[in-house]
Structures are given as structure tokens and as C-alpha cells.
Short mmCIF file of C-alpha atoms in Angstrom, two decimals:
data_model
loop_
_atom_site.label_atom_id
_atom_site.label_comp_id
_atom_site.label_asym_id
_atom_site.label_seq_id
_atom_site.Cartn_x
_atom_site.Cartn_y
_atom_site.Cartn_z
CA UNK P 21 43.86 -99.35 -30.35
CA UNK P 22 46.72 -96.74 -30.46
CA UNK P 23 44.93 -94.62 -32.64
CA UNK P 24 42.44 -94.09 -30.12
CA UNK P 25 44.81 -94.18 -27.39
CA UNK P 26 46.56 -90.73 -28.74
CA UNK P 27 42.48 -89.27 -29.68
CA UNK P 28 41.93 -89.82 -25.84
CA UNK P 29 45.27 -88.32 -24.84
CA UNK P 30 44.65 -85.18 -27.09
CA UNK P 31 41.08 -84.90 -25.78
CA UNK P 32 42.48 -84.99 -22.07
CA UNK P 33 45.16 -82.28 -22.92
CA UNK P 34 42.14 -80.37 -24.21
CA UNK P 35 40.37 -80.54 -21.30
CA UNK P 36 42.99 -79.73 -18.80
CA UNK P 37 43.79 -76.50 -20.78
CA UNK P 38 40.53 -75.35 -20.96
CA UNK P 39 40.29 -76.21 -17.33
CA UNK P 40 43.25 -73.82 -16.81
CA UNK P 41 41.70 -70.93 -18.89
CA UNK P 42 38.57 -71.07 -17.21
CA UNK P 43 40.55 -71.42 -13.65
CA UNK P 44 43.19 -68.27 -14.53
CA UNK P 45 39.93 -65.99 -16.00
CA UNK P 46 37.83 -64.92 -13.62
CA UNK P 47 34.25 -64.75 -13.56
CA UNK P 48 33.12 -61.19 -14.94
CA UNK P 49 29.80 -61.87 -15.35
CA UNK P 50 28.47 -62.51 -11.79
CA UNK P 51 30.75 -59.74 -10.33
CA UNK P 52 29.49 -57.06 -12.85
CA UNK P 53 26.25 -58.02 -12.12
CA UNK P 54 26.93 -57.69 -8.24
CA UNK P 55 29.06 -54.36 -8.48
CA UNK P 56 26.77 -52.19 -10.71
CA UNK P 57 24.21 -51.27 -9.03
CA UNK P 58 26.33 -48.92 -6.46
CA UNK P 59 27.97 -47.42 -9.62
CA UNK P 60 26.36 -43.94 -10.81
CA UNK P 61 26.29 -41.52 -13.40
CA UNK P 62 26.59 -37.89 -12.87
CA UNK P 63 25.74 -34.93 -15.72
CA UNK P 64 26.36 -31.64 -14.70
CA UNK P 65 25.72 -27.97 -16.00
CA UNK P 66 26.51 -24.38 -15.37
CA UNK P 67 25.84 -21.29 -16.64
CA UNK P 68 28.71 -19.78 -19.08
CA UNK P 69 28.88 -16.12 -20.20
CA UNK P 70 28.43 -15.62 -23.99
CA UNK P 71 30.93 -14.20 -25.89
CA UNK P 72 29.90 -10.66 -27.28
CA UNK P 73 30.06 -9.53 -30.81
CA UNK P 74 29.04 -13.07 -32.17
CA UNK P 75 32.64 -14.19 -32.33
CA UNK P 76 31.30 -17.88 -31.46
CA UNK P 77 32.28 -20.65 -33.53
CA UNK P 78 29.41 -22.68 -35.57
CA UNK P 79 26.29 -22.18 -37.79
CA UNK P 80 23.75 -20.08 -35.85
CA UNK P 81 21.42 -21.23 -34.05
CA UNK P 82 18.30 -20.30 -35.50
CA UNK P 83 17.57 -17.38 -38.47
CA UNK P 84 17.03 -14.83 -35.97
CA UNK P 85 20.22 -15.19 -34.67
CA UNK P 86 21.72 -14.53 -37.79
CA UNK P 87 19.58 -11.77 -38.39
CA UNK P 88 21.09 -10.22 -34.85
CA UNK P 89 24.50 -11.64 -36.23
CA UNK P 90 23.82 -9.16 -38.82
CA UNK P 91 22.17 -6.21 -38.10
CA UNK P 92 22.90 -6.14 -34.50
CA UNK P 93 26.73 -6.95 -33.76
CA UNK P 94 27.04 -5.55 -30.85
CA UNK P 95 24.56 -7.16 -28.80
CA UNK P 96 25.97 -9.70 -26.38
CA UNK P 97 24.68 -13.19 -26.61
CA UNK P 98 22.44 -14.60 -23.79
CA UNK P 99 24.74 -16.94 -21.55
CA UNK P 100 24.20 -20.15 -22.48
CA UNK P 101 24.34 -24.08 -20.64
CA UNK P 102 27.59 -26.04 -20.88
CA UNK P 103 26.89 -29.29 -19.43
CA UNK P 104 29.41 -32.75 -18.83
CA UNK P 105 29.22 -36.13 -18.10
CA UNK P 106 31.27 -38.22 -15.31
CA UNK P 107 30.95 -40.88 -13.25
CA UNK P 108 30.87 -42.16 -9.18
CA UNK P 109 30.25 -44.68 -6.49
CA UNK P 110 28.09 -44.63 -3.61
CA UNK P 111 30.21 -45.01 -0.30
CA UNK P 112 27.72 -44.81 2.12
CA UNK P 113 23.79 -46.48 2.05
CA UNK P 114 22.57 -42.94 3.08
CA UNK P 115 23.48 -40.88 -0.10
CA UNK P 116 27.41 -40.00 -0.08
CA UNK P 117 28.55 -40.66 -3.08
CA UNK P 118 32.65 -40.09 -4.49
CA UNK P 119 33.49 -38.13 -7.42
CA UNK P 120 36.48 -36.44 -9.50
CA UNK P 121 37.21 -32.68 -8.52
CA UNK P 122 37.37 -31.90 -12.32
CA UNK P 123 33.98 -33.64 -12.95
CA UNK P 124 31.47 -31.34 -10.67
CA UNK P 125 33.77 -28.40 -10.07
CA UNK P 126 32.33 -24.76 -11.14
CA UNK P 127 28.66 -26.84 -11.31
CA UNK P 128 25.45 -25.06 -10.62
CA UNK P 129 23.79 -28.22 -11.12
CA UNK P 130 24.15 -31.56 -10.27
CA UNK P 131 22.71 -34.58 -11.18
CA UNK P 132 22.81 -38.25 -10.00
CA UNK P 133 21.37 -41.43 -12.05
CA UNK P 134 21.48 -44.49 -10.70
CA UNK P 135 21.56 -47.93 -11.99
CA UNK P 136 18.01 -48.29 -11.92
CA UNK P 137 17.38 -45.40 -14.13
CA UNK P 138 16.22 -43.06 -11.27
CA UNK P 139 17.63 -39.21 -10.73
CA UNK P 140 18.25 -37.28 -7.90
CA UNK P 141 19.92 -33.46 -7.46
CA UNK P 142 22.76 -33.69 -5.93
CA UNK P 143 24.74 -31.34 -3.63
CA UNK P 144 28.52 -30.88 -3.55
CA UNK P 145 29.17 -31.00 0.03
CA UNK P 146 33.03 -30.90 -0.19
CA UNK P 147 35.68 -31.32 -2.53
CA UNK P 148 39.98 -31.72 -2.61
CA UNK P 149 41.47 -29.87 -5.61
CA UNK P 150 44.85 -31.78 -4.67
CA UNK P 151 43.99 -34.75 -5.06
CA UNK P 152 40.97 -34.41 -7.67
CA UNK P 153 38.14 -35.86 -4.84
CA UNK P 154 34.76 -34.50 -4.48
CA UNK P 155 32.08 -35.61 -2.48
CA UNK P 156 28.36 -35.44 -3.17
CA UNK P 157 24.99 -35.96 -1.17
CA UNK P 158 21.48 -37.27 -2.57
CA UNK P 159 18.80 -37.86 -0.62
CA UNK P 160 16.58 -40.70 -1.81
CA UNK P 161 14.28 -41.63 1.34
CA UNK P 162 16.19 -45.43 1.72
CA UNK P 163 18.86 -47.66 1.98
CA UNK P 164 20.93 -47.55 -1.38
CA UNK P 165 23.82 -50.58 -2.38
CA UNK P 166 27.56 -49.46 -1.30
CA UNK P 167 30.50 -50.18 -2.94
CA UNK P 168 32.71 -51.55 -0.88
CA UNK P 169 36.72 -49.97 -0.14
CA UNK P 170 39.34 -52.26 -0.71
CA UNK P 171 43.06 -51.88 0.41
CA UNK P 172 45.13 -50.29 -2.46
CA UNK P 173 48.00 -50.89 -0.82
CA UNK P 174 48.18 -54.64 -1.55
CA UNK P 175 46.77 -54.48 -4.91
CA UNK P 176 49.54 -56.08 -7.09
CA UNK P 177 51.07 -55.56 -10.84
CA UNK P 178 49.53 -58.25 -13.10
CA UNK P 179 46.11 -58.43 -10.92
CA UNK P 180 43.21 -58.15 -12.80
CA UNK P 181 40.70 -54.95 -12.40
CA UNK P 182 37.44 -53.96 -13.22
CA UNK P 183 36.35 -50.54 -14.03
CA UNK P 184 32.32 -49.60 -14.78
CA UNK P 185 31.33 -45.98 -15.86
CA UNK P 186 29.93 -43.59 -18.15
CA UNK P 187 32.53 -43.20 -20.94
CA UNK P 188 31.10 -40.90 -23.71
CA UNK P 189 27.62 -41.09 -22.25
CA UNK P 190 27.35 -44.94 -22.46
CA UNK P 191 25.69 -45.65 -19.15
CA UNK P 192 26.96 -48.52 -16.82
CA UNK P 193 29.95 -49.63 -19.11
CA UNK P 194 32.39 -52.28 -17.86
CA UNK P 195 35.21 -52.90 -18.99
CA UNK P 196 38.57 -55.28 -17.34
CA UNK P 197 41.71 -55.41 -17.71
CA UNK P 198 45.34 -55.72 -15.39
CA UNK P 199 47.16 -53.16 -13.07
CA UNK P 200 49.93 -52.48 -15.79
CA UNK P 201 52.26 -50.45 -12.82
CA UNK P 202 51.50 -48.45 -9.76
CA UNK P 203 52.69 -45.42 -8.00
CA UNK P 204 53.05 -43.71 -11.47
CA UNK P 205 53.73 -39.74 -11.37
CA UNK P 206 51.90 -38.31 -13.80
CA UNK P 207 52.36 -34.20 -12.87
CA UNK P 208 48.72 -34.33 -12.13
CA UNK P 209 49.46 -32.95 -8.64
CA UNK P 210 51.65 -32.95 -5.63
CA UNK P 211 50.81 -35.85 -4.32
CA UNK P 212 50.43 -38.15 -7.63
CA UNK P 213 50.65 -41.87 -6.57
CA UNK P 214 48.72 -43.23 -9.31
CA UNK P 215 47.69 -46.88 -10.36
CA UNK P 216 48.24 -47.60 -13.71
CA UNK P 217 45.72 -50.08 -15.61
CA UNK P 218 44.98 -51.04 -19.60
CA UNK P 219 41.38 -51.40 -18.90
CA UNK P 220 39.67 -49.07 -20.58
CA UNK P 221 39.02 -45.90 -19.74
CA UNK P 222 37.66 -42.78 -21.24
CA UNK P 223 36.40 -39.46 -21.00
CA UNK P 224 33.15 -40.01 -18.86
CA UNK P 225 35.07 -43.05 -16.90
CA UNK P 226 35.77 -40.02 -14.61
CA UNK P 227 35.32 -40.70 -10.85
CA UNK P 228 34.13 -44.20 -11.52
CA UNK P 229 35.68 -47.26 -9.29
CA UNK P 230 38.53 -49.57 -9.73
CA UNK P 231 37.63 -52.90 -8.31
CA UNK P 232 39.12 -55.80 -8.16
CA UNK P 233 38.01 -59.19 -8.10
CA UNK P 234 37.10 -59.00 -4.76
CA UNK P 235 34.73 -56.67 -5.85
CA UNK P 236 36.43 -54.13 -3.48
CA UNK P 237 37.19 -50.63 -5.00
CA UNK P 238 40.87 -50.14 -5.34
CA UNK P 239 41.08 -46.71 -7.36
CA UNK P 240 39.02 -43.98 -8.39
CA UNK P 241 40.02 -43.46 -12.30
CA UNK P 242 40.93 -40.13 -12.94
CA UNK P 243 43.09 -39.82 -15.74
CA UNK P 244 44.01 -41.23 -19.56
CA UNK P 245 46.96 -40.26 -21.99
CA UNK P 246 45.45 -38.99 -25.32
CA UNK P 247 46.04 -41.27 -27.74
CA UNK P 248 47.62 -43.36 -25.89
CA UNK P 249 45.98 -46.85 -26.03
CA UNK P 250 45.42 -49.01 -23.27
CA UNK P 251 46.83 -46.29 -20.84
CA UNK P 252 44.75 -45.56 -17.78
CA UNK P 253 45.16 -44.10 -14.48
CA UNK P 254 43.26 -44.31 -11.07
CA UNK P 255 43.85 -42.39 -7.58
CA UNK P 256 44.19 -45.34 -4.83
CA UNK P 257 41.41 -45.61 -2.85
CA UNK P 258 43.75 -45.58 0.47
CA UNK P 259 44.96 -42.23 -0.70
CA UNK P 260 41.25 -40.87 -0.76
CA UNK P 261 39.91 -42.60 3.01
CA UNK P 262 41.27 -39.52 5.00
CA UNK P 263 39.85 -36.97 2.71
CA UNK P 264 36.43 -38.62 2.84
CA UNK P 265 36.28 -38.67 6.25
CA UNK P 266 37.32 -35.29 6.74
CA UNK P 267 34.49 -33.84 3.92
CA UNK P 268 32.03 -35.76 5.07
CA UNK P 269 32.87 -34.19 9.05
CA UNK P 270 33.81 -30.34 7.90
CA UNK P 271 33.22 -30.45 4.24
CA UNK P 272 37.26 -29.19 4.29
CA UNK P 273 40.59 -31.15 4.22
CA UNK P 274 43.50 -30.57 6.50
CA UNK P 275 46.87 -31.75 5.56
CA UNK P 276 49.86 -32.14 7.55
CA UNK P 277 52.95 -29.95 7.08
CA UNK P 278 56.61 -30.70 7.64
CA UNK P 279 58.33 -27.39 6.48
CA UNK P 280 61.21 -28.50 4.27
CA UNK P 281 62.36 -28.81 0.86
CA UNK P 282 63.57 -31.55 -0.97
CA UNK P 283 64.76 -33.33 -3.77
CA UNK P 284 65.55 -36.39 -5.52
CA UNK P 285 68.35 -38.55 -4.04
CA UNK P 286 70.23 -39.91 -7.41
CA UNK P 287 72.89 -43.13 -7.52
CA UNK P 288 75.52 -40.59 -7.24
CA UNK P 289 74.13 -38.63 -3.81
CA UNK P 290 73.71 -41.96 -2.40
CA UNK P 291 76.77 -42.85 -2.84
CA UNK P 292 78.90 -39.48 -2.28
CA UNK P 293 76.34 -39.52 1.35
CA UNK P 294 77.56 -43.50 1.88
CA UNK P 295 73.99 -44.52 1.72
CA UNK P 296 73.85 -48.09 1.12
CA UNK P 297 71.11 -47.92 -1.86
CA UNK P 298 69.44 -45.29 -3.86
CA UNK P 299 66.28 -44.20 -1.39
CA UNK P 300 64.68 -41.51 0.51
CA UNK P 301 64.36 -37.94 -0.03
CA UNK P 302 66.71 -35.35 0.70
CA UNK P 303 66.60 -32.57 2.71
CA UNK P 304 67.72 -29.19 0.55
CA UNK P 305 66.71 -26.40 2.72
CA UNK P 306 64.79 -26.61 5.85
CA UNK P 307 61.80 -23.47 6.82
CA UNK P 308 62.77 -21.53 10.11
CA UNK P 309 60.50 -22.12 12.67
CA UNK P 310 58.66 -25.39 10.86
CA UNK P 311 58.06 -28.52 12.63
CA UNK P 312 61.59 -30.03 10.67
CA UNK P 313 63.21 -26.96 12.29
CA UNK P 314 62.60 -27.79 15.62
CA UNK P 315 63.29 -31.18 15.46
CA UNK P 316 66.64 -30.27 14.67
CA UNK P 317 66.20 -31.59 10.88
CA UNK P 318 68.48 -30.56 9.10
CA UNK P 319 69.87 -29.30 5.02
CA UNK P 320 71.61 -32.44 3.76
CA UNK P 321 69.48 -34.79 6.04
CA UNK P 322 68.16 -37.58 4.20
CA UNK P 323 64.33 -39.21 5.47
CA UNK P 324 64.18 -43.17 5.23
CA UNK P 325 61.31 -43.61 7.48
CA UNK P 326 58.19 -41.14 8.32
CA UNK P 327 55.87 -42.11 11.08
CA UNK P 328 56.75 -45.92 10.39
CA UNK P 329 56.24 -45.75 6.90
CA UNK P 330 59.24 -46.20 4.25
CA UNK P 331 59.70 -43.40 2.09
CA UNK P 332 61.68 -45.04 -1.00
CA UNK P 333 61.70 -41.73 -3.10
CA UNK P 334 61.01 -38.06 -2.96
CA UNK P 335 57.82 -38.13 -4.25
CA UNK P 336 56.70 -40.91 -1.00
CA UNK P 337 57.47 -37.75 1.42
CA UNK P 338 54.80 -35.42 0.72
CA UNK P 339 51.75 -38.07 0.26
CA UNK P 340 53.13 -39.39 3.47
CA UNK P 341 53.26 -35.97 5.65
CA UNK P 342 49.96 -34.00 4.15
CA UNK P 343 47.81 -37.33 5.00
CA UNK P 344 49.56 -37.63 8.96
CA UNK P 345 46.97 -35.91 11.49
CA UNK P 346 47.96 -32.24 12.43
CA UNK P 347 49.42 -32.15 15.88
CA UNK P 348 50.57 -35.72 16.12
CA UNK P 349 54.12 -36.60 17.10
CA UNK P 350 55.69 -38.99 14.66
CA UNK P 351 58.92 -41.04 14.60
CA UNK P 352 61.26 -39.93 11.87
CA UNK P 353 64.51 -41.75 10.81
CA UNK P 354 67.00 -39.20 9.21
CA UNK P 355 70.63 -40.48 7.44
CA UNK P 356 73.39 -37.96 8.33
CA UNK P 357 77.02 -38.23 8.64
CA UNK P 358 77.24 -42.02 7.69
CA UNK P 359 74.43 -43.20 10.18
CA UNK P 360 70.77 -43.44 10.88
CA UNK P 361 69.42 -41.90 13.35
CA UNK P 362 65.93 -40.94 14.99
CA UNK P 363 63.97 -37.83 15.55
CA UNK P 364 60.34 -37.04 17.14
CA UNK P 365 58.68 -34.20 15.23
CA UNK P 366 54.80 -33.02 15.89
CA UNK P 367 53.73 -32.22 12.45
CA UNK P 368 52.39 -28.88 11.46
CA UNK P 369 48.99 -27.80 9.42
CA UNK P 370 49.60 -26.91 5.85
CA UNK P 371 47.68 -23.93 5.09
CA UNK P 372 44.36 -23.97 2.98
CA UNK P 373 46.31 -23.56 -0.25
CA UNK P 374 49.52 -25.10 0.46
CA UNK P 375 51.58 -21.78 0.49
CA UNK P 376 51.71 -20.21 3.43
CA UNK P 377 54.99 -20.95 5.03
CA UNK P 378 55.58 -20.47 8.99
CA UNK P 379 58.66 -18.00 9.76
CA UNK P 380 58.19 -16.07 6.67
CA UNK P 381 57.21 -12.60 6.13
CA UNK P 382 53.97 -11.97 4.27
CA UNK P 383 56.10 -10.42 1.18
CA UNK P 384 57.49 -14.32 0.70
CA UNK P 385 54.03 -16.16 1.36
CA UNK P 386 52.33 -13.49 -1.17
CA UNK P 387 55.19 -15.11 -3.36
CA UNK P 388 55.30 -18.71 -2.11
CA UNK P 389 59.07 -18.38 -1.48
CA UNK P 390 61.13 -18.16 1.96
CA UNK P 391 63.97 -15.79 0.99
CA UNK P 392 66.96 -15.14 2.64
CA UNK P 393 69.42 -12.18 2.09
CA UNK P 394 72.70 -12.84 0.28
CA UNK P 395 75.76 -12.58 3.09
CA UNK P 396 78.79 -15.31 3.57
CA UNK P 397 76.47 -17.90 4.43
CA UNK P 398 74.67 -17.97 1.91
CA UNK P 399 77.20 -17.45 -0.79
CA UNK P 400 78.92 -20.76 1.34
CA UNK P 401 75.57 -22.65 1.02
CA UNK P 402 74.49 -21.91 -2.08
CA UNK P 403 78.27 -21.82 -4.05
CA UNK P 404 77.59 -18.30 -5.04
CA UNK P 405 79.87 -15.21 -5.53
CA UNK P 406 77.48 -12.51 -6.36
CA UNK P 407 77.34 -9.63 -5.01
CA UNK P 408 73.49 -8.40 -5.02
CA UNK P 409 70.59 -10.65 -5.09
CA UNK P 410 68.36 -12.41 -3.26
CA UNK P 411 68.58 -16.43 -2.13
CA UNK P 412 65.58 -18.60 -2.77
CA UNK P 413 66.07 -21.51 0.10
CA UNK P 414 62.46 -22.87 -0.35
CA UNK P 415 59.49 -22.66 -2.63
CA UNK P 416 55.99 -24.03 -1.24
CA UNK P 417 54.69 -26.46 -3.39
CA UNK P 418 51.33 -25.59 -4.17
CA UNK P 419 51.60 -21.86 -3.77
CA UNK P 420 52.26 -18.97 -6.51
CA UNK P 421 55.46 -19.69 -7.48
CA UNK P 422 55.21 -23.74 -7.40
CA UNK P 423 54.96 -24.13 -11.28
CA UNK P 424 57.37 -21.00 -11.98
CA UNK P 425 61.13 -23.68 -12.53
CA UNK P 426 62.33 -21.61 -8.94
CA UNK P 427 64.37 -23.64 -7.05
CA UNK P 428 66.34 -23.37 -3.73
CA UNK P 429 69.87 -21.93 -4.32
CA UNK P 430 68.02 -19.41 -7.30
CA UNK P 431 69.44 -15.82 -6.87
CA UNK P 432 66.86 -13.06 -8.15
CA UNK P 433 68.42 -10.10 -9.23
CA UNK P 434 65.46 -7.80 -11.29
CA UNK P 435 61.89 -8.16 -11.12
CA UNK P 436 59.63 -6.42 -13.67
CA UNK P 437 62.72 -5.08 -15.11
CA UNK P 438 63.86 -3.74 -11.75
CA UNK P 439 67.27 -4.46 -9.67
CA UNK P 440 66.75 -6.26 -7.31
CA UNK P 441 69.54 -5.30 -4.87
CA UNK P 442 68.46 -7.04 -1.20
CA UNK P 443 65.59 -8.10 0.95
CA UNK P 444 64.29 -4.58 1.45
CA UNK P 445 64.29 -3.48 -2.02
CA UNK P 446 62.10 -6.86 -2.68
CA UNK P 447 59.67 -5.94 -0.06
CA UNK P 448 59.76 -2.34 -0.90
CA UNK P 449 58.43 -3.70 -4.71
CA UNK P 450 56.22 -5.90 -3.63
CA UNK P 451 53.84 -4.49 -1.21
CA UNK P 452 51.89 -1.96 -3.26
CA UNK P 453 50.96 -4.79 -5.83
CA UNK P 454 47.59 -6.46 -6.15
CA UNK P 455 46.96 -10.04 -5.82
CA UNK P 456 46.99 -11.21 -9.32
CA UNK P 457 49.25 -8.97 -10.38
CA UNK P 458 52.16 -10.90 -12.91
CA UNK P 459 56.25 -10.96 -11.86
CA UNK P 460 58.33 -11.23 -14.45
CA UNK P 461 61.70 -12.38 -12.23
CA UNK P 462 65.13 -12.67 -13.60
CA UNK P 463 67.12 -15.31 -12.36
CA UNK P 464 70.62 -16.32 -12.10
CA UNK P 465 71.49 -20.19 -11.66
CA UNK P 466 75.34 -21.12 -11.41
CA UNK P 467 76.92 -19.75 -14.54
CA UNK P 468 72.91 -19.43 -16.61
CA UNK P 469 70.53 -16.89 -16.31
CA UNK P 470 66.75 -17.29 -16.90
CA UNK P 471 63.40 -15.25 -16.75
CA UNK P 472 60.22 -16.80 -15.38
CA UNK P 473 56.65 -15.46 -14.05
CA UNK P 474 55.45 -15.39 -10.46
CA UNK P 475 51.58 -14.45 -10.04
CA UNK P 476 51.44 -12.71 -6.71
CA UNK P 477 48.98 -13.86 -3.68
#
């Protein structure tokens, strides 16, 4: 009797655990099922020019190119095809589908395969370098299955995800896994905000959705570490609503612009500013005549709050302003002198590439820089005690010089080998250059010098 007292007991322990496993796993096989068929797969080509002189790599083609190889070596090649794979979703039951920048951009063709083997040209009708969002258009004659958008925002770290794609070709591929972290900065862009997930992604998984088991999409993967294993990134999807809207209405994005520059607030700043925790972003220079300037925002200003949002770091500041609508008036708490307080400001339109800064003269947006000339005040500001130069007090952050290690305080003292003495002597250099042409700037930082390369608007 007790020996089949403890068998019973062992088969009920059995039970109940596999009762939790099936409870705590969610059912992939009837959401899969459901979700596919508004996943697509997208191939694309374009035309590249040949290299001349047969100084391509590989066997030739056939024996009469080696024959050309040979006798004929200075005959340029015939352009040839270079085509790629991605992936998408259809957002809309009348054709729009969304797609990575990087998987369509410089296409001269398009081409869309659905789940049920069919294929359709596709056009590009808009597309956001910034973020790494196109958006495509195929007409089909009928109503086609949407995937659904979720809310990114409450998407949580442990929650399982679903991706489906076309890694290496492999048409309608799922794989699952768990959001491993999210708003992960990756240098991908400005605004990088990205979800971070071990499902499995790879090249091809491109512009594919992140859903979760709502069968909602929550990101649009984008990215993957080489080599590194069960490391995968996805845009949010509430990061990509406003630019879908606004490329499916102009086939263009406008972002909103707030005309300052900032940086990271560290335990130390808090604390020398009497903040009560390490947040916001701070305020290091602010663009004369930008919407921060006449809102009386102000250098050494930290932002909390923008428009009712929370901005815990620097990086939450500029995905927060470029996605407000141009022309709005928003509410913007500010930390200064020990307490918070609250300004309006009507935010500004960022220019089409991010560089052109209002106030500036055309010398400093060909440059991406606002400049100012080095007198009292800026030797006060700055901590500097040289006596030619010019101050860098802001550098746009998508325009020429974004990626050149400039930062506000910076004095330049030679370009291309040249003194650079004031303002006017900078100017003076400058306008008789053609866009494209390469700046080789020498600057000085506190007590370190250092060189670095400005291609000019």
C-alpha cells in the first residue's frame, strides 16, 4: 500500500510539472501559423559598374573572358547585377509594406514574395536613413493579411518574442526567443533605442517583425553582432509609427529640432549640480536663435521632462525632440540652481540632413559647427587662455563634422596646414572650397592637441 502510495505521489508531481511547462511555454505553433502569412520576402538588385582592367577577384567567367583577360586588358568589363536578400511586413491590406533602409537602398529593382509564393515589383515610396525605415508599395488587385502594431513601450525584459524572416535565403523562418534588454545604444544612429533579443537573427532577418505573443509586432530587427551568439537587435515599432505615417503622406520625414548641445550627466555632475539622482541630459552650449534660445534655456541647464515624457539619459533627448511635431509648444522641465523649474518652448524643424543650424552663418552649416570667436567670454566659458583660435560651442549631430571627435569647448587653430587666427580667416578659407572637399583641422583640447577630418557641405 505505501509503495503505491509514493508511485501515485511521484506520478502527481509529474503531472503538475509538466502542467507548469506547458502553462509557462507558449503556444508557437498556432501563432506562427497565424502571423506568417503578412510576413514577406524582399530580393533586390542594381546595376554596379565593373571594375576596368580585370582587377576582379575570382575564376573568369567563361573562356572568352579570359581570352579578353588576356589579350585585351584594357577593356572595361560590362557592369554587372549585385542583388540581396531582406525581409518585411505588410502594414496596411492595400500594399504598404515596412522595410530596413539598408535592405532596398541604392535598388533599381525591387521585389516582393509573399507567403503564398506569389511576386510583385515593388516601389520604394519613401525611406528614413536615421532610423534605417523604408517603405514600399505593391499593388496586388485585393485585400492582403496585416500584421498588426503592438506597443513597444510596454514590452518587458524576460518576455518572450517571435521573429519570422528570410535569413540566408531560407524563406518564412521563425525562430523565438526573450527580450534579453532594451533601449540598447548600439552607434547605429542618433537616435538608437534598440530592443535587444537572443532569438535568432541573421543576415536576411533584415526588416522582418518582432512580435510578441500577442502576435503584435514590437520591433523591426535591424541589426546582429558578428559572432556574437544569441545577440540580436530590433528598432521599436513605436519609434517607427511617426515615420510611417509621414512616408506614406509626403514620402519625406520631418523631425523636430531643439537647438542645443548636450552631454551625459555622470554621478559626479549630479551631485556637484545637487541633483537628487543620476538623470537627464545636460545642457553644454545652447544655438543662438534656436527654439532652446528663446525659451530662455540655458548652458548648464539640465532637461528631466520633455513634452511630458521623462528623459532619464542623454541619449532619451534627441529620440524624444526629432519625433515631437514641428511647431508644437511643449512643456519642458529644466534643473538649474538647485530647483526644477518649467519652460514652454515651440519646437523647431531639423533640416533635411540634420545639419543646418539656425543663427549660423553658411561657413559653419557647410561645416556642421556653430563657431564663436575667441574673446573673454569665451576663454571664461570654455577655461581657455589662448590667444588665437576659434571656439567650437556646438556640433550638429548628423551633419559633416558629427563623426569627426569635435566637441564644444574645441579650439581650432590650423586647417589644411593653415593658421587659423579668427572667425574671418576661417571664412576667408572656407568659401572657395567645393562640397566634398576634405579638412584636415588641428585641434587643441585643454593641455592635448589632436588632428581630425571635416568633409565640407
Amino acid at each position: 500500500m505505501r509503495k503505491f502510495s509514493v508511485l501515485a505521489l511521484t506520478w502527481v508531481v509529474l503531472f503538475a510539472l509538466t502542467g507548469f511547462a506547458s502553462a509557462a511555454t507558449p503556444d508557437f505553433v498556432d501563432l506562427a501559423a497565424r502571423l506568417k502569412p503578412s510576413v514577406v520576402n524582399i530580393s533586390t538588385a542594381k546595376k554596379v559598374a565593373a571594375q576596368p582592367n580585370w582587377q576582379g577577384r575570382g575564376e573568369p567567367r567563361d573562356l572568352f573572358e579570359e581570352f579578353f583577360r588576356r589579350f585585351a586588358p584594357n577593356q572595361p568589363q560590362r557592369p554587372r547585377k549585385e542583388t540581396s536578400l531582406g525581409s518585411g511586413f505588410i502594414i496596411s491590406s492595400d500594399g504598404y509594406i515596412l522595410t530596413n533602409d539598408h535592405v532596398v537602398n541604392g535598388a533599381d529593382e525591387v521585389t516582393v514574395r509573399l507567403a503564398d509564393g506569389r511576386s510583385f515589383e515593388a516601389k520604394i515610396r519613401g525611406a528614413d536613413e536615421k532610423l534605417d525605415l523604408a517603405l514600399l508599395k505593391i499593388d496586388t488587385g485585393e485585400q492582403l493579411p496585416v500584421a498588426k502594431l503592438g506597443n513597444s513601450e510596454k514590452l518587458q525584459v524576460g518576455e518572450w518574442v517571435m521573429a519570422i524572416g528570410n535569413p540566408f535565403g531560407l524563406e518564412q523562418t521563425v525562430t523565438v526567443g526573450i527580450v534579453s534588454a532594451k533601449g540598447r545604444v548600439i552607434g547605429a544612429g542618433p537616435y538608437d533605442d534598440f530592443i535587444q533579443t537572443d532569438a535568432s537573427i541573421n543576415p536576411g532577418n533584415s526588416g522582418g517583425p518582432l512580435y510578441n505573443m500577442r502576435g503584435e509586432v514590437v520591433g523591426i530587427n535591424t541589426a546582429i553582432i558578428r559572432g556574437g551568439q544569441g545577440i540580436g537587435f530590433a528598432l521599436p515599432i513605436n519609434a517607427a509609427r511617426v515615420t510611417v505615417e509621414q512616408l506614406k503622406e509626403t514620402g519625406e520625414v520631418v523631425r523636430g529640432w531643439l537647438g542645443v548641445s548636450i552631454q551625459k550627466v555622470s554621478d559626479e555632475l549630479a551631485e556637484s549640480f545637487g541633483l537628487d539622482r543620476t538623470r537627464g541630459a545636460l545642457i553644454a552650449d545652447v544655438v543662438d536663435g534656436s527654439p532652446a534660445a528663446d525659451a530662455g534655456i540655458k548652458q548648464g541647464d539640465i532637461i528631466l521632462e520633455f513634452d511630458g515624457r521623462d528623459v532619464e539619459e542623454m541619449n532619451d533627448l534627441p529620440r524624444i525632440v526629432a519625433s515631437t511635431p514641428v511647431g508644437k509648444t511643449v512643456e519642458v522641465i529644466l534643473f538649474r540652481d538647485g530647483r526644477e523649474f518649467e519652460v514652454e518652448v515651440k519646437v523647431g524643424k531639423l533640416s533635411e540632413d540634420g545639419s543646418r543650424m539656425h543663427g549660423v552663418s553658411d561657413t559653419e552649416d557647410r561645416l556642421g559647427l556653430s563657431l564663436q570667436p575667441l574673446n573673454d567670454a569665451t576663454r571664461e566659458r570654455y577655461g581657455l587662455d589662448a590667444t588665437a583660435g576659434v571656439v567650437v560651442s556646438a556640433v550638429a549631430p548628423d551633419g559633416p563634422a558629427a563623426d569627426s571627435n569635435l566637441r564644444p569647448g574645441d579650439l581650432i587653430v590650423e586647417i589644411n596646414g593653415r593658421d587659423i587666427d579668427n572667425l574671418e580667416t576661417l571664412r576667408e578659407m572656407i568659401k572657395p572650397l567645393k562640397p566634398g572637399s576634405i579638412l584636415r583641422l588641428l585641434v587643441q583640447r585643454g593641455e592635448s592637441s589632436l588632428y581630425t577630418t571635416v568633409k565640407l557641405k
